[in-house]
Short mmCIF file of C-alpha atoms in Angstrom, two decimals:
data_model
loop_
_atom_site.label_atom_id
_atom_site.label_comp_id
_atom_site.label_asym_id
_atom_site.label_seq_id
_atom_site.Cartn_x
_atom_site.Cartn_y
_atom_site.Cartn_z
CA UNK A 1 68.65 -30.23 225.79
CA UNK A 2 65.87 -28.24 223.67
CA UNK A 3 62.49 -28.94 223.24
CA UNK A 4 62.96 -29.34 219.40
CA UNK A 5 65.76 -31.86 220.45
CA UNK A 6 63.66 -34.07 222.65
CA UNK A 7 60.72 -33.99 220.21
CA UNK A 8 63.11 -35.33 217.77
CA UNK A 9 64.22 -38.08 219.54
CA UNK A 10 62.47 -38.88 223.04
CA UNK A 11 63.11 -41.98 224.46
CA UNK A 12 61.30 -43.34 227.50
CA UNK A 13 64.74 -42.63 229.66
CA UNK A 14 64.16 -39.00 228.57
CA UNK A 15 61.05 -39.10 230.33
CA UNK A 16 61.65 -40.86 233.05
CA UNK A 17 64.61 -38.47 234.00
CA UNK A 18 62.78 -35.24 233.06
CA UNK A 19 60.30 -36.78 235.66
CA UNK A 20 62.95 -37.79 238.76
CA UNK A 21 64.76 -34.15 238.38
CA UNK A 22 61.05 -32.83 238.89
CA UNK A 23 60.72 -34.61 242.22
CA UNK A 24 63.77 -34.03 243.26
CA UNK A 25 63.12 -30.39 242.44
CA UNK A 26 59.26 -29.47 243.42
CA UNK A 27 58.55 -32.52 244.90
CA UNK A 28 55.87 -35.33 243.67
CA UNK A 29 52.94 -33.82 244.15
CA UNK A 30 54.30 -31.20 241.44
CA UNK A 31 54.39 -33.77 238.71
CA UNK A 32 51.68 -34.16 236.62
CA UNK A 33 51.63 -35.18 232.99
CA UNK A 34 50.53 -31.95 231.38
CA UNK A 35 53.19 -30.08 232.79
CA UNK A 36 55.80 -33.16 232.08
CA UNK A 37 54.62 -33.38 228.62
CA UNK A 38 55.17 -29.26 228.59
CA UNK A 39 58.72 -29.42 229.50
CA UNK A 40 59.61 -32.62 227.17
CA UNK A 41 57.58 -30.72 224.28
CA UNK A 42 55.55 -33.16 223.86
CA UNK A 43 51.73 -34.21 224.61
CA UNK A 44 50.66 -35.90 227.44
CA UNK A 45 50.06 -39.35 225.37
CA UNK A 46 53.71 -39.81 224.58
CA UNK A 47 54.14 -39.76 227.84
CA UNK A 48 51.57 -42.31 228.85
CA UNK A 49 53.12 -44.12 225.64
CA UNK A 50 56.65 -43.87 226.67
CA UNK A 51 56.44 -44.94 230.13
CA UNK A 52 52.51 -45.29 231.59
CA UNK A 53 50.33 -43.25 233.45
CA UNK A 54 51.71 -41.34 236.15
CA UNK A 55 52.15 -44.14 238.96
CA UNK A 56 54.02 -45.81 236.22
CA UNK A 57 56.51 -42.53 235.84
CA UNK A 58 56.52 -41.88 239.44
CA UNK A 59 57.81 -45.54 240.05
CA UNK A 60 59.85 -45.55 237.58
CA UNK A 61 61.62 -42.41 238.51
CA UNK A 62 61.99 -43.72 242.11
CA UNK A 63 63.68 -47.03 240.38
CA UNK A 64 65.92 -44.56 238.26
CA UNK A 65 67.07 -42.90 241.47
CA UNK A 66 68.07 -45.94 243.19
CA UNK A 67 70.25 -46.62 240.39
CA UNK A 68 71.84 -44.28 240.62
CA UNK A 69 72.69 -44.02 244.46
CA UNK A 70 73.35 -47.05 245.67
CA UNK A 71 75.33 -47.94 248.50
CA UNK A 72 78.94 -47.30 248.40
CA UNK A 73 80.39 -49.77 251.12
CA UNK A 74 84.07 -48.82 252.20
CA UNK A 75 86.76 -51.33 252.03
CA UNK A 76 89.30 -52.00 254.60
CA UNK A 77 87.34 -51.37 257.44
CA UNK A 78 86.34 -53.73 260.42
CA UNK A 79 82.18 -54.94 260.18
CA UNK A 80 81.17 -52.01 263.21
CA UNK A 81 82.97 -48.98 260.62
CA UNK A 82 81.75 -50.45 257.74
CA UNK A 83 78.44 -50.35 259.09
CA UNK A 84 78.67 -46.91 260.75
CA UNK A 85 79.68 -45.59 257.47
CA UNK A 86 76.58 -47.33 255.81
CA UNK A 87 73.94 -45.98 257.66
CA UNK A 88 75.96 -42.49 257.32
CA UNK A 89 75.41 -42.96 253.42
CA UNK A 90 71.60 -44.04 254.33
CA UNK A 91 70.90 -41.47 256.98
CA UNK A 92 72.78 -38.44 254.69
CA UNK A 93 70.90 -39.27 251.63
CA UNK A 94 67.27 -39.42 252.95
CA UNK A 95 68.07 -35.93 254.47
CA UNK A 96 69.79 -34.53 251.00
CA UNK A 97 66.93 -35.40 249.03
CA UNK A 98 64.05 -35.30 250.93
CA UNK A 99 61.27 -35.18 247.90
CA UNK A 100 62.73 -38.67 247.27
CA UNK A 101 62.63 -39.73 250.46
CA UNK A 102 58.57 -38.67 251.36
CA UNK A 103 57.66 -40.28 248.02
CA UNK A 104 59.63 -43.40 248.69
CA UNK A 105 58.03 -44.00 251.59
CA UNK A 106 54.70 -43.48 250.46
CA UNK A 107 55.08 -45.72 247.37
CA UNK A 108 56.77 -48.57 249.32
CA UNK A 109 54.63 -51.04 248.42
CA UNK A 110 56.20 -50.75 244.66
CA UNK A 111 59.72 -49.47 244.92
CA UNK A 112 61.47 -49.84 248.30
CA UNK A 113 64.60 -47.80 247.56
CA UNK A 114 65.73 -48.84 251.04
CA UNK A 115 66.27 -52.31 250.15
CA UNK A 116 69.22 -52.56 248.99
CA UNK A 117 70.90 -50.58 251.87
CA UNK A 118 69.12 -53.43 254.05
CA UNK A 119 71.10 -56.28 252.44
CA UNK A 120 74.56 -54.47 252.51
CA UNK A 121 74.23 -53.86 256.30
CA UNK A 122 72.55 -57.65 256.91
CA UNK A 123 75.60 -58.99 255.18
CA UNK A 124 78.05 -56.56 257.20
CA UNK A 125 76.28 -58.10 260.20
CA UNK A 126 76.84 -61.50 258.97
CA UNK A 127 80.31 -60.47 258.50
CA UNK A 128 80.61 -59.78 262.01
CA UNK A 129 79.23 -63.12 263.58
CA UNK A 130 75.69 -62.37 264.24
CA UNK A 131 73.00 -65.39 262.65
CA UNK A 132 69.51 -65.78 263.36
CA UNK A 133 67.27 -63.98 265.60
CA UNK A 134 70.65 -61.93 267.02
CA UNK A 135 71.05 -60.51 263.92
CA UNK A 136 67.59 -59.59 262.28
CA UNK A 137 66.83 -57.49 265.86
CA UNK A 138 70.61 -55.72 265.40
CA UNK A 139 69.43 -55.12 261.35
CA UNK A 140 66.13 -53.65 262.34
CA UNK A 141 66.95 -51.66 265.40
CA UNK A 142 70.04 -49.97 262.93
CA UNK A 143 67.50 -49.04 260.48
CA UNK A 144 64.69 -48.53 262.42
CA UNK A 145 66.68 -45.83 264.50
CA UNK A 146 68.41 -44.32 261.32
CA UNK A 147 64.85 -43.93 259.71
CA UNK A 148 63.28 -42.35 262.72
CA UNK A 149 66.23 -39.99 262.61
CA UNK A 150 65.39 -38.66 258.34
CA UNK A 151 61.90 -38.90 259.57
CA UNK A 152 62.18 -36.64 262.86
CA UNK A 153 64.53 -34.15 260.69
CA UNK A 154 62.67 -34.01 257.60
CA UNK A 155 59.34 -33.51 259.87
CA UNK A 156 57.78 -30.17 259.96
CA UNK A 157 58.48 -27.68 262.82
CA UNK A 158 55.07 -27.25 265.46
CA UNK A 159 53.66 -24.15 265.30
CA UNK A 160 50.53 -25.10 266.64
CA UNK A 161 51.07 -24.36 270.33
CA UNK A 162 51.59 -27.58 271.36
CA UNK A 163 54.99 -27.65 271.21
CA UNK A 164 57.10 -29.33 274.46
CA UNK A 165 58.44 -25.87 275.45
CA UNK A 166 55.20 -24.71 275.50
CA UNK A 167 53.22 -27.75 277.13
CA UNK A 168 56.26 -27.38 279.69
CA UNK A 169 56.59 -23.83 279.90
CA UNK A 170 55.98 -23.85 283.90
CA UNK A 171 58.69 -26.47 284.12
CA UNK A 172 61.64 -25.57 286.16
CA UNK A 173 64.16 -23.31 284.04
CA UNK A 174 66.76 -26.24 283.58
CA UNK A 175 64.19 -28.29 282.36
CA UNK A 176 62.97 -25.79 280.05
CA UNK A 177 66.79 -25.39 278.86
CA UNK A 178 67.22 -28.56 278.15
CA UNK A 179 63.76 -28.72 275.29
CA UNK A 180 64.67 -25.58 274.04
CA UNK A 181 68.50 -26.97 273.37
CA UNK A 182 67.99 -28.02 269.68
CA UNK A 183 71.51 -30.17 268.38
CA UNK A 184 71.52 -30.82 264.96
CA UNK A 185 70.36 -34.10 263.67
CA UNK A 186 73.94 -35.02 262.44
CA UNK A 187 74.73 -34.51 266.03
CA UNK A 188 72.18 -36.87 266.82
CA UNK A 189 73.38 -39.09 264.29
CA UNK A 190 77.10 -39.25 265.70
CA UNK A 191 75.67 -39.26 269.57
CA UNK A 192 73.40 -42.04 269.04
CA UNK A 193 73.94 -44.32 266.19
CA UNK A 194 77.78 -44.95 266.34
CA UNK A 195 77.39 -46.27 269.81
CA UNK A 196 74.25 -48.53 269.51
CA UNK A 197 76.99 -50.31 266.31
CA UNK A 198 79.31 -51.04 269.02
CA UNK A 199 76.42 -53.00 271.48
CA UNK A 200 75.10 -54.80 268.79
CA UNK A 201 77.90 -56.12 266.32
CA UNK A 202 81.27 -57.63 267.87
CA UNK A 203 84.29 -56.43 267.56
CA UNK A 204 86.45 -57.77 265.00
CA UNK A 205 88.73 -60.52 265.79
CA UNK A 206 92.13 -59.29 265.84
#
């Protein structure tokens, strides 16, 4: 779409995509309004007249995003796949779009895109059996471990020196192999998070 075109008729979900393909793009801290209101062709008060100030269009794209990616349960699956294949989703996503994922977590307070992956799982743990106590632990230890997994993945590389290898460098030389062995996270993801599903949700009753 031109300039000319969104001058003409620029609507406030104009704006608020222009804004979320930004993130998703450059990342948040590369939105600001001038340069929004450049690319719209527009001045910066239609954008604070379309949708706010910038918190307003930063929330507002986050809201926008989660719209548009929310969970896809399976069907025809027992709870435990169903579940697997959640966190998958949940886990996949926070690594595809990881502008999304460091602004969501630092605007949580406002728009917790994670929500709505926590009710899908809590019901597919209901599903299976679990009430109570038994089942808010099993929900937060899933998400809790999927989350540290996007987190440790998405966190940057040491280069200061302080690095296990290095702190360990007089270790013996299996040791050392081992911290220097790097799997991929998805490898992670498939050694870790499949398993911990079948400890904490029963089996389906046949």
């Amino acid at each position: 779409m031109t300039a000319a075109h969104v001058r003409a008729g620029l609507t406030r979900e104009h704006v608020i995509d222009a804004a979320l393909a930004m993130v998703e793009r450059e990342g948040a801290d590369a939105l600001t309004m001038r340069k929004l209101a450049e690319q719209l062709g527009v001045t910066t008060p239609t954008i604070y007249w379309h949708v706010g100030g910038r918190d307003e269009v930063l929330d507002a794209a986050l809201a926008r995003f989660a719209e548009q990616h929310e969970p896809q349960p399976p069907a025809s699956r027992s709870p435990r796949e169903r579940i697997v294949h959640l966190l998958r989703q949940m886990f996949e996503g926070g690594l595809e779009y990881p502008h999304i994922t460091k602004l969501s977590t630092e605007r949580v307070g406002v728009v917790h895109l994670a929500l709505p992956w926590h009710r899908v799982v809590a019901n597919e743990i209901a599903s299976a059996g679990l009430r109570g106590e038994e089942a808010g632990a099993a929900l937060h230890a899933l998400l809790y471990t999927v989350g540290g997994l996007v987190h440790a993945a998405l966190r940057p590389q040491e280069g200061d020196g302080t690095s296990p290898v290095t702190l360990l460098a007089d270790a013996q030389p299996e040791l050392q192999a081992m911290i220097r062995y790097r799997p991929s996270v998805y490898e992670v993801f498939d050694l870790v998070v499949p398993p911990l599903v079948t400890t904490l949700i029963p089996a389906a009753e046949s």
